[in-house]
Each structure stands twice: as structure tokens, then as C-alpha cells.
CSV table of N, CA and C and ligand atoms in Angstrom, one decimal:
chain,number,residue,atom,x,y,z
A,1,MET,N,2.6,-4.5,18.2
A,1,MET,CA,1.4,-3.0,17.5
A,1,MET,C,2.1,-2.4,16.2
A,2,ILE,N,1.2,-2.7,15.0
A,2,ILE,CA,1.9,-2.5,13.6
A,2,ILE,C,1.1,-1.3,13.3
A,3,LEU,N,1.8,-0.1,13.0
A,3,LEU,CA,1.1,1.2,12.2
A,3,LEU,C,1.3,0.6,10.4
A,4,VAL,N,-0.1,1.5,10.4
A,4,VAL,CA,0.2,0.9,8.8
A,4,VAL,C,-1.0,2.3,7.7
A,5,SER,N,-0.3,2.7,6.8
A,5,SER,CA,-0.6,4.0,6.0
A,5,SER,C,-1.7,3.7,5.5
A,6,ALA,N,-3.3,3.9,5.6
A,6,ALA,CA,-4.3,3.8,5.3
A,6,ALA,C,-5.1,3.3,4.2
A,7,CYS,N,-4.3,4.2,3.5
A,7,CYS,CA,-4.3,4.5,2.1
A,7,CYS,C,-4.1,2.4,1.8
A,8,LEU,N,-3.0,1.7,2.3
A,8,LEU,CA,-2.8,0.3,1.9
A,8,LEU,C,-3.7,-0.1,2.5
A,9,ILE,N,-5.0,-0.1,3.4
A,9,ILE,CA,-5.2,-0.9,3.5
A,9,ILE,C,-7.3,-0.5,3.1
A,10,GLY,N,-6.8,0.5,2.2
A,10,GLY,CA,-8.5,0.8,0.9
A,10,GLY,C,-8.9,2.3,1.9
A,11,MET,N,-8.7,2.4,3.0
A,11,MET,CA,-9.1,3.6,3.1
A,11,MET,C,-8.7,5.2,1.6
A,12,MET,N,-10.1,6.0,2.0
A,12,MET,CA,-10.1,6.8,0.6
A,12,MET,C,-9.7,8.2,1.4
A,13,CYS,N,-8.0,7.9,1.4
A,13,CYS,CA,-7.2,9.2,2.0
A,13,CYS,C,-5.8,10.4,1.2
A,14,ARG,N,-6.0,9.8,0.3
A,14,ARG,CA,-5.1,10.2,-0.7
A,14,ARG,C,-5.2,11.3,-1.1
A,15,TYR,N,-4.4,11.9,-1.7
A,15,TYR,CA,-4.1,13.3,-2.4
A,15,TYR,C,-5.4,13.4,-3.4
A,16,ASP,N,-5.5,12.2,-3.7
A,16,ASP,CA,-6.4,12.4,-5.2
A,16,ASP,C,-7.8,11.5,-4.7
A,17,GLY,N,-7.7,11.4,-3.2
A,17,GLY,CA,-9.4,10.7,-3.0
A,17,GLY,C,-9.5,9.1,-3.1
A,18,LEU,N,-8.7,9.1,-3.3
A,18,LEU,CA,-8.6,7.4,-3.5
A,18,LEU,C,-7.9,6.8,-2.8
A,19,ALA,N,-7.8,5.0,-2.4
A,19,ALA,CA,-6.8,4.5,-1.9
A,19,ALA,C,-5.7,3.8,-2.9
A,20,LYS,N,-5.0,2.9,-2.2
A,20,LYS,CA,-3.8,2.4,-2.4
A,20,LYS,C,-4.1,1.3,-1.9
A,21,ALA,N,-5.1,0.3,-1.9
A,21,ALA,CA,-5.1,-1.2,-1.2
A,21,ALA,C,-4.2,-2.0,-2.1
A,22,ASP,N,-2.8,-2.3,-0.6
A,22,ASP,CA,-2.1,-3.7,-0.9
A,22,ASP,C,-2.7,-4.7,-0.7
A,23,GLU,N,-3.2,-5.4,-1.3
A,23,GLU,CA,-3.4,-7.3,-0.7
A,23,GLU,C,-1.7,-7.8,0.0
A,24,LYS,N,-0.9,-7.2,-0.2
A,24,LYS,CA,0.3,-8.1,0.5
A,24,LYS,C,0.3,-7.1,1.8
A,25,VAL,N,0.3,-6.5,2.1
A,25,VAL,CA,-0.6,-5.6,3.3
A,25,VAL,C,-1.7,-5.9,3.9
A,26,ILE,N,-2.4,-6.2,3.6
A,26,ILE,CA,-3.5,-6.7,3.9
A,26,ILE,C,-3.8,-8.3,4.6
A,27,GLN,N,-3.8,-9.0,3.8
A,27,GLN,CA,-2.6,-10.7,4.4
A,27,GLN,C,-1.6,-10.2,5.1
A,28,TYR,N,-0.9,-9.8,5.0
A,28,TYR,CA,-0.3,-9.3,6.1
A,28,TYR,C,-0.1,-9.2,7.5
A,29,ILE,N,-1.4,-7.9,7.6
A,29,ILE,CA,-1.5,-7.4,9.3
A,29,ILE,C,-3.1,-8.5,9.6
A,30,ARG,N,-3.2,-9.7,8.9
A,30,ARG,CA,-4.2,-10.2,9.2
A,30,ARG,C,-4.2,-10.9,10.9
A,31,ASP,N,-3.8,-11.3,10.7
A,31,ASP,CA,-3.4,-12.5,12.3
A,31,ASP,C,-2.6,-11.7,13.3
A,32,LYS,N,-2.8,-9.9,13.2
A,32,LYS,CA,-1.3,-9.2,14.1
A,32,LYS,C,-2.5,-8.3,14.1
A,33,TRP,N,-2.1,-7.6,15.5
A,33,TRP,CA,-2.5,-6.2,15.8
A,33,TRP,C,-1.9,-5.0,15.4
A,34,TRP,N,-2.8,-4.2,14.3
A,34,TRP,CA,-2.8,-2.6,13.8
A,34,TRP,C,-3.8,-1.8,13.8
A,35,ILE,N,-2.8,-0.4,13.2
A,35,ILE,CA,-3.5,0.8,14.2
A,35,ILE,C,-2.8,1.8,12.5
A,36,PRO,N,-4.4,1.9,11.5
A,36,PRO,CA,-3.8,2.6,10.8
A,36,PRO,C,-4.1,4.5,10.5
A,37,VAL,N,-3.4,4.5,9.5
A,37,VAL,CA,-3.3,6.1,10.1
A,37,VAL,C,-2.6,6.6,9.0
A,38,CYS,N,-3.3,7.8,8.6
A,38,CYS,CA,-3.1,9.2,7.5
A,38,CYS,C,-2.7,10.5,8.0
A,39,PRO,N,-1.2,10.5,8.0
A,39,PRO,CA,0.0,11.8,8.4
A,39,PRO,C,-0.3,12.7,8.1
A,40,GLU,N,-1.0,12.5,6.4
A,40,GLU,CA,-1.5,13.8,5.6
A,40,GLU,C,-2.9,14.3,6.6
A,41,GLN,N,-3.8,13.3,6.3
A,41,GLN,CA,-4.9,14.0,7.4
A,41,GLN,C,-4.8,14.8,8.9
A,42,MET,N,-3.5,13.7,9.6
A,42,MET,CA,-4.0,14.3,10.6
A,42,MET,C,-3.2,15.6,11.1
A,43,GLY,N,-2.3,15.9,10.1
A,43,GLY,CA,-2.1,16.9,9.8
A,43,GLY,C,-2.9,18.2,9.4
A,44,GLY,N,-4.3,18.0,9.0
A,44,GLY,CA,-5.5,18.9,9.1
A,44,GLY,C,-5.2,18.9,7.8
A,45,LEU,N,-5.1,17.9,6.7
A,45,LEU,CA,-5.2,18.4,5.2
A,45,LEU,C,-5.8,17.7,4.7
A,46,ALA,N,-6.5,18.6,4.2
A,46,ALA,CA,-7.5,17.9,3.2
A,46,ALA,C,-7.8,17.2,2.2
A,47,THR,N,-9.2,16.0,2.1
A,47,THR,CA,-8.9,15.4,1.2
A,47,THR,C,-10.1,15.5,0.0
A,48,PRO,N,-9.8,15.3,-1.0
A,48,PRO,CA,-8.5,15.5,-1.7
A,48,PRO,C,-8.0,16.3,-1.0
A,49,ARG,N,-6.3,16.7,-2.4
A,49,ARG,CA,-5.6,17.9,-2.1
A,49,ARG,C,-5.0,17.8,-3.1
A,50,GLU,N,-4.0,18.4,-3.2
A,50,GLU,CA,-2.8,19.0,-3.9
A,50,GLU,C,-2.1,18.2,-3.8
A,51,GLN,N,-1.2,17.3,-4.4
A,51,GLN,CA,-0.1,16.8,-4.7
A,51,GLN,C,0.7,17.6,-4.1
A,52,ALA,N,2.1,16.7,-2.9
A,52,ALA,CA,2.8,17.8,-2.7
A,52,ALA,C,4.1,16.9,-2.2
A,53,GLU,N,5.4,17.1,-3.0
A,53,GLU,CA,6.7,16.6,-2.6
A,53,GLU,C,7.3,17.7,-1.9
A,54,ILE,N,8.8,17.2,-1.3
A,54,ILE,CA,10.1,17.5,-0.1
A,54,ILE,C,10.4,18.1,-1.2
A,55,VAL,N,11.1,19.4,-1.2
A,55,VAL,CA,12.3,20.3,-1.8
A,55,VAL,C,12.8,21.1,-0.8
A,56,GLY,N,13.7,20.6,-1.0
A,56,GLY,CA,14.5,21.7,0.4
A,56,GLY,C,14.1,21.0,1.2
A,57,ASN,N,14.1,22.0,2.3
A,57,ASN,CA,14.0,21.6,3.6
A,57,ASN,C,12.3,21.8,3.7
A,58,ARG,N,11.8,22.1,2.6
A,58,ARG,CA,9.9,22.3,3.0
A,58,ARG,C,9.4,21.2,2.1
A,59,ILE,N,8.4,21.5,1.8
A,59,ILE,CA,7.2,20.7,1.3
A,59,ILE,C,6.2,21.3,0.9
A,60,LEU,N,6.4,21.0,-0.3
A,60,LEU,CA,5.4,22.3,-1.5
A,60,LEU,C,4.3,21.3,-2.1
A,61,SER,N,3.1,22.4,-2.3
A,61,SER,CA,1.8,21.5,-3.3
A,61,SER,C,3.2,22.0,-4.5
A,62,LEU,N,2.1,20.8,-5.8
A,62,LEU,CA,2.4,20.9,-6.8
A,62,LEU,C,1.6,22.9,-7.7
A,63,GLY,N,1.1,23.8,-6.9
A,63,GLY,CA,1.1,24.9,-6.9
A,63,GLY,C,1.9,25.2,-6.6
A,64,GLY,N,2.7,24.9,-5.6
A,64,GLY,CA,3.7,26.1,-4.8
A,64,GLY,C,3.1,26.0,-3.4
A,65,LYS,N,2.5,25.6,-2.6
A,65,LYS,CA,1.8,26.6,-1.6
A,65,LYS,C,2.6,25.5,-0.8
A,66,ASP,N,2.9,26.4,0.3
A,66,ASP,CA,4.2,25.8,1.4
A,66,ASP,C,3.5,25.6,2.3
A,67,VAL,N,3.5,23.9,2.6
A,67,VAL,CA,2.4,22.5,3.4
A,67,VAL,C,3.1,22.0,4.8
A,68,THR,N,4.1,22.3,4.4
A,68,THR,CA,5.4,22.5,5.5
A,68,THR,C,5.2,21.6,6.9
A,69,GLU,N,4.0,23.1,7.4
A,69,GLU,CA,3.5,23.3,9.5
A,69,GLU,C,2.5,21.4,8.9
A,70,ALA,N,1.7,21.5,7.6
A,70,ALA,CA,1.0,20.4,8.3
A,70,ALA,C,1.5,19.2,7.7
A,71,PHE,N,2.8,19.0,7.2
A,71,PHE,CA,3.1,17.4,7.6
A,71,PHE,C,3.6,17.3,8.6
A,72,GLU,N,4.4,18.7,9.3
A,72,GLU,CA,5.5,18.5,10.2
A,72,GLU,C,4.3,17.7,11.4
A,73,LYS,N,3.6,18.3,11.5
A,73,LYS,CA,2.0,18.3,12.4
A,73,LYS,C,1.6,17.1,12.2
A,74,GLY,N,1.6,16.2,11.4
A,74,GLY,CA,0.4,15.2,10.9
A,74,GLY,C,2.1,13.9,11.6
A,75,ALA,N,3.3,14.2,10.9
A,75,ALA,CA,4.7,13.7,11.9
A,75,ALA,C,4.5,13.0,13.2
A,76,ARG,N,4.0,14.7,13.7
A,76,ARG,CA,4.1,14.2,15.3
A,76,ARG,C,3.2,14.2,15.9
A,77,GLU,N,2.0,14.0,15.5
A,77,GLU,CA,0.6,13.5,15.8
A,77,GLU,C,0.8,11.7,15.8
A,78,THR,N,1.2,11.1,14.8
A,78,THR,CA,1.0,10.1,14.3
A,78,THR,C,2.6,9.7,15.6
A,79,LEU,N,3.3,10.0,15.6
A,79,LEU,CA,4.0,10.1,16.9
A,79,LEU,C,3.3,9.9,18.3
A,80,LYS,N,2.6,10.2,18.5
A,80,LYS,CA,2.0,10.9,19.7
A,80,LYS,C,1.3,9.0,19.9
A,81,LEU,N,0.4,8.9,18.6
A,81,LEU,CA,-0.2,8.0,18.7
A,81,LEU,C,0.7,6.9,18.4
A,82,VAL,N,1.6,6.8,18.0
A,82,VAL,CA,2.7,5.7,17.9
A,82,VAL,C,3.1,5.3,19.9
A,83,LYS,N,3.5,6.5,20.4
A,83,LYS,CA,3.7,6.0,21.5
A,83,LYS,C,2.9,5.6,22.7
A,84,MET,N,1.8,6.0,22.3
A,84,MET,CA,0.5,5.7,23.4
A,84,MET,C,-0.6,4.2,22.3
A,85,ALA,N,0.6,3.6,21.3
A,85,ALA,CA,-0.4,2.2,20.9
A,85,ALA,C,0.4,1.6,21.3
A,86,ARG,N,1.9,1.9,21.5
A,86,ARG,CA,2.6,0.7,21.8
A,86,ARG,C,3.3,0.4,20.5
A,87,VAL,N,3.2,1.1,19.3
A,87,VAL,CA,3.6,0.5,17.6
A,87,VAL,C,5.4,0.2,18.2
A,88,THR,N,5.4,-0.8,17.5
A,88,THR,CA,7.1,-1.1,17.4
A,88,THR,C,7.6,-1.0,15.8
A,89,LYS,N,6.5,-1.1,15.0
A,89,LYS,CA,6.7,-1.5,13.4
A,89,LYS,C,5.9,-0.7,12.5
A,90,ALA,N,6.2,-0.5,11.5
A,90,ALA,CA,5.4,0.2,10.9
A,90,ALA,C,5.0,0.0,9.4
A,91,VAL,N,4.5,-0.1,8.4
A,91,VAL,CA,4.1,-0.4,7.0
A,91,VAL,C,3.5,0.4,6.3
A,92,LEU,N,4.5,1.8,6.2
A,92,LEU,CA,4.1,2.5,5.0
A,92,LEU,C,4.3,2.4,3.8
A,93,LYS,N,3.4,3.6,3.3
A,93,LYS,CA,3.1,3.7,1.8
A,93,LYS,C,4.7,4.2,1.2
A,94,ALA,N,4.9,3.5,0.2
A,94,ALA,CA,6.7,3.8,-0.7
A,94,ALA,C,6.2,5.2,-1.1
A,95,ARG,N,6.7,6.1,-1.0
A,95,ARG,CA,8.0,7.1,-2.0
A,95,ARG,C,6.7,8.4,-1.7
A,96,SER,N,5.8,7.8,-0.9
A,96,SER,CA,4.9,9.6,-0.3
A,96,SER,C,6.0,10.4,0.4
A,97,PRO,N,5.6,11.7,0.5
A,97,PRO,CA,6.4,12.8,1.1
A,97,PRO,C,6.1,12.6,2.6
A,98,SER,N,5.1,12.0,2.5
A,98,SER,CA,4.7,11.2,5.0
A,98,SER,C,5.5,10.3,5.5
A,99,CYS,N,5.3,8.8,4.4
A,99,CYS,CA,4.7,8.0,4.6
A,99,CYS,C,5.9,7.4,3.9
A,100,GLY,N,7.3,7.6,3.0
A,100,GLY,CA,8.0,7.3,2.2
A,100,GLY,C,9.4,6.7,3.1
A,101,CYS,N,9.9,5.5,2.8
A,101,CYS,CA,10.6,5.5,3.8
A,101,CYS,C,12.3,4.9,3.1
A,102,GLY,N,12.8,5.6,2.9
A,102,GLY,CA,14.4,5.3,2.1
A,102,GLY,C,14.8,6.0,0.4
A,103,MET,N,13.5,6.0,-0.2
A,103,MET,CA,13.7,6.4,-1.1
A,103,MET,C,12.0,7.8,-1.3
A,104,ILE,N,12.7,8.5,-2.1
A,104,ILE,CA,11.1,9.3,-2.2
A,104,ILE,C,11.6,10.3,-3.7
A,105,TYR,N,10.3,11.5,-4.0
A,105,TYR,CA,10.2,12.0,-4.9
A,105,TYR,C,11.3,12.9,-4.7
A,106,ASP,N,11.9,13.4,-5.9
A,106,ASP,CA,12.4,14.3,-5.7
A,106,ASP,C,12.4,15.6,-5.5
A,107,GLY,N,10.9,16.2,-5.5
A,107,GLY,CA,10.6,17.5,-5.7
A,107,GLY,C,10.3,18.0,-7.1
A,108,THR,N,10.7,17.9,-8.0
A,108,THR,CA,10.1,18.2,-9.4
A,108,THR,C,9.1,17.7,-9.9
A,109,PHE,N,8.4,17.2,-9.1
A,109,PHE,CA,6.6,16.7,-9.6
A,109,PHE,C,7.0,16.0,-10.8
A,110,SER,N,8.1,15.2,-11.0
A,110,SER,CA,8.7,14.1,-12.9
A,110,SER,C,8.5,12.7,-12.4
A,111,GLY,N,8.1,12.1,-11.6
A,111,GLY,CA,8.0,10.8,-11.0
A,111,GLY,C,9.3,10.6,-11.4
A,112,ILE,N,11.0,11.6,-10.4
A,112,ILE,CA,12.3,10.7,-10.4
A,112,ILE,C,12.1,11.4,-8.9
A,113,LEU,N,13.5,9.5,-8.6
A,113,LEU,CA,13.0,9.3,-6.9
A,113,LEU,C,14.3,9.6,-6.9
A,114,ARG,N,15.0,10.2,-5.4
A,114,ARG,CA,15.9,10.4,-4.6
A,114,ARG,C,15.7,9.5,-3.0
A,115,PRO,N,16.8,9.6,-2.7
A,115,PRO,CA,16.9,8.7,-1.3
A,115,PRO,C,16.3,9.8,-0.3
A,116,GLY,N,16.2,9.2,0.3
A,116,GLY,CA,15.8,9.9,1.8
A,116,GLY,C,14.1,9.9,2.0
A,117,SER,N,13.6,9.8,2.9
A,117,SER,CA,12.0,10.0,3.9
A,117,SER,C,10.8,10.6,4.0
A,118,GLY,N,9.8,10.0,4.0
A,118,GLY,CA,8.7,11.1,4.1
A,118,GLY,C,8.9,11.9,5.8
A,119,LYS,N,8.6,13.2,6.0
A,119,LYS,CA,8.4,13.4,7.0
A,119,LYS,C,8.0,12.7,8.2
A,120,THR,N,6.8,11.8,8.3
A,120,THR,CA,6.7,10.9,9.4
A,120,THR,C,6.9,9.8,9.2
A,121,ALA,N,7.9,8.8,8.1
A,121,ALA,CA,8.6,7.5,8.2
A,121,ALA,C,9.2,8.0,9.0
A,122,GLN,N,10.1,8.7,8.5
A,122,GLN,CA,11.6,9.7,9.2
A,122,GLN,C,11.5,9.8,11.0
A,123,ILE,N,10.2,10.6,11.3
A,123,ILE,CA,10.1,11.3,12.6
A,123,ILE,C,10.6,9.5,13.5
A,124,LEU,N,9.0,8.6,12.8
A,124,LEU,CA,9.0,7.2,13.4
A,124,LEU,C,10.5,6.4,13.6
A,125,MET,N,11.3,7.0,12.7
A,125,MET,CA,12.7,6.0,12.9
A,125,MET,C,13.5,6.4,13.5
A,126,GLU,N,13.7,7.9,13.7
A,126,GLU,CA,14.5,8.4,14.6
A,126,GLU,C,14.1,8.3,16.2
A,127,ASN,N,12.9,7.5,16.1
A,127,ASN,CA,12.5,7.3,17.1
A,127,ASN,C,12.5,5.5,17.6
A,128,GLY,N,12.9,5.1,16.7
A,128,GLY,CA,13.5,3.6,17.0
A,128,GLY,C,12.4,2.6,16.6
A,129,ILE,N,11.3,2.9,15.8
A,129,ILE,CA,9.9,2.6,15.1
A,129,ILE,C,11.3,1.8,14.0
A,130,ARG,N,11.1,0.8,13.8
A,130,ARG,CA,11.1,-0.5,12.3
A,130,ARG,C,10.5,0.1,11.0
A,131,VAL,N,10.3,0.5,10.1
A,131,VAL,CA,9.7,1.4,9.1
A,131,VAL,C,10.0,0.4,8.0
A,132,ILE,N,9.2,-0.4,7.3
A,132,ILE,CA,9.4,-1.1,5.9
A,132,ILE,C,8.0,0.1,4.8
A,133,SER,N,7.8,-0.1,3.7
A,133,SER,CA,7.2,0.4,2.8
A,133,SER,C,6.0,-1.8,2.1
A,134,GLU,N,5.4,-1.2,1.8
A,134,GLU,CA,4.6,-1.7,1.3
A,134,GLU,C,5.1,-3.3,0.7
A,135,GLU,N,6.1,-2.5,-0.9
A,135,GLU,CA,7.3,-3.1,-1.7
A,135,GLU,C,8.2,-3.9,-0.6
A,136,MET,N,8.5,-3.7,0.6
A,136,MET,CA,9.2,-4.9,1.5
A,136,MET,C,9.0,-6.2,1.8
A,137,ILE,N,7.4,-5.6,2.1
A,137,ILE,CA,6.7,-7.1,2.8
A,137,ILE,C,6.8,-8.0,2.7
A,138,GLU,N,7.4,-8.8,1.1
A,138,GLU,CA,7.4,-10.2,1.5
A,138,GLU,C,8.7,-10.5,1.6
A,139,LYS,N,9.5,-9.7,2.1
A,139,LYS,CA,10.9,-10.2,3.0
A,139,LYS,C,10.7,-10.0,4.3
A,140,ASP,N,9.1,-9.0,4.7
A,140,ASP,CA,9.1,-9.4,6.0
A,140,ASP,C,10.1,-8.7,7.1
A,141,ASP,N,10.9,-7.6,6.4
A,141,ASP,CA,11.9,-7.3,6.9
A,141,ASP,C,12.4,-6.4,7.6
A,142,PHE,N,11.9,-6.5,8.9
A,142,PHE,CA,12.0,-5.5,10.1
A,142,PHE,C,13.3,-5.5,10.5
A,143,SER,N,14.2,-6.6,10.3
A,143,SER,CA,15.3,-7.0,11.5
A,143,SER,C,16.0,-5.6,10.4
A,144,PHE,N,15.7,-5.3,8.6
A,144,PHE,CA,16.8,-4.5,7.8
A,144,PHE,C,16.7,-2.6,9.1
A,145,PRO,N,18.0,-2.9,9.1
A,145,PRO,CA,18.1,-1.6,9.5
A,145,PRO,C,18.3,0.1,8.9
A,146,HIS,N,17.4,0.7,8.6
A,146,HIS,CA,17.1,1.8,7.9
A,146,HIS,C,17.4,2.6,8.0
A,147,THR,N,18.4,3.5,7.0
A,147,THR,CA,18.7,4.6,7.3
A,147,THR,C,18.1,5.6,6.9
A,148,LEU,N,18.3,6.9,7.4
A,148,LEU,CA,17.3,8.0,7.5
A,148,LEU,C,18.0,8.7,6.0
B,201,LIG,FE1,-1.3,7.1,2.3
B,201,LIG,FE2,0.8,8.0,3.8
B,201,LIG,FE3,-0.5,9.3,2.3
B,201,LIG,FE4,-1.6,9.2,4.1
B,201,LIG,S1,-0.2,10.6,4.1
B,201,LIG,S2,-2.3,9.0,2.0
B,201,LIG,S3,-1.2,7.4,4.6
B,201,LIG,S4,1.0,7.9,2.0
């Protein structure tokens, strides 16, 4: 069972109320069992919502609101789902403060990246789930051991 960021399969759950459908992901999951999730919605955040980034050990919206609790709740709820559905792999949206794995925005809202992972990607990896982004799908590289 593969967990997929809902925005990658066309669900309009992003902060801006849009989707980010990715044809490679849609093709990849066609012949597999999969389940979509939007951790930020599962954390209780509305759509649309303010853009947010990880700043130090908190998650702040562009307007300065601390949304850490909602992001952490979304990560915990996603982990519950992962355990219930016996998910072993996840294809998550690159660079998101929830779903990004390996590289995320640096907290300055200026498009600069830094090493790190989003709250949900991190908790999944800590629990043994193989996580890749849509940008790694061509390699189907679930064997690659990603660091946190
Ligand atoms: Fe997509 Fe993940 Fe952001 Fe939801 S939290 S919109 S699934 S990147």
C-alpha cells in the first residue's frame, strides 16, 4: 500500500486552494494499491490557508501565525492512517513543510531550500516508511535510505 500526497493526484488541497497533479505519480500508482492524504487538512487547517514554512522548531504562516500544532496533529493522524492501512511506502510532495523529504524551504519565504523534511515525511521515516518525492518517481527509488 502506497500513501500519496493528495495534491499530487489532483485534489485541490494546497494552501492556495489548487492541486499539483503530477502525471508521473498518477501513472506510477495506476496498477498499485494507494491511499491519498493531505496532512495539513487532517491537522484541521482550512483550504485555502496561508502559506507556511518551518522556522527553527516551529511552523509559521506567512503572516506569522504559529501553526505548529496543526502540522503536528496532521502528521500524527497520517501516521495512524499509515498503520491502519499497512502502508509501506509514500510518494509525497517535494519541499512542503508537511510532505517534503530531504529538502524543504528555509523558513524565509523566499524560495530558498535547505536540507530537512516536513513534519509528516519525518514522522513516517522515523516509523520505517520509505518516502520519496514526485521528483524521484522516475527512478522508483524506494530502496534509497533517506536520512531525516
Ligand atoms: Fe499536498 Fe501535503 Fe501540502 Fe496537503 S500537506 S497540500 S498533500 S503537500
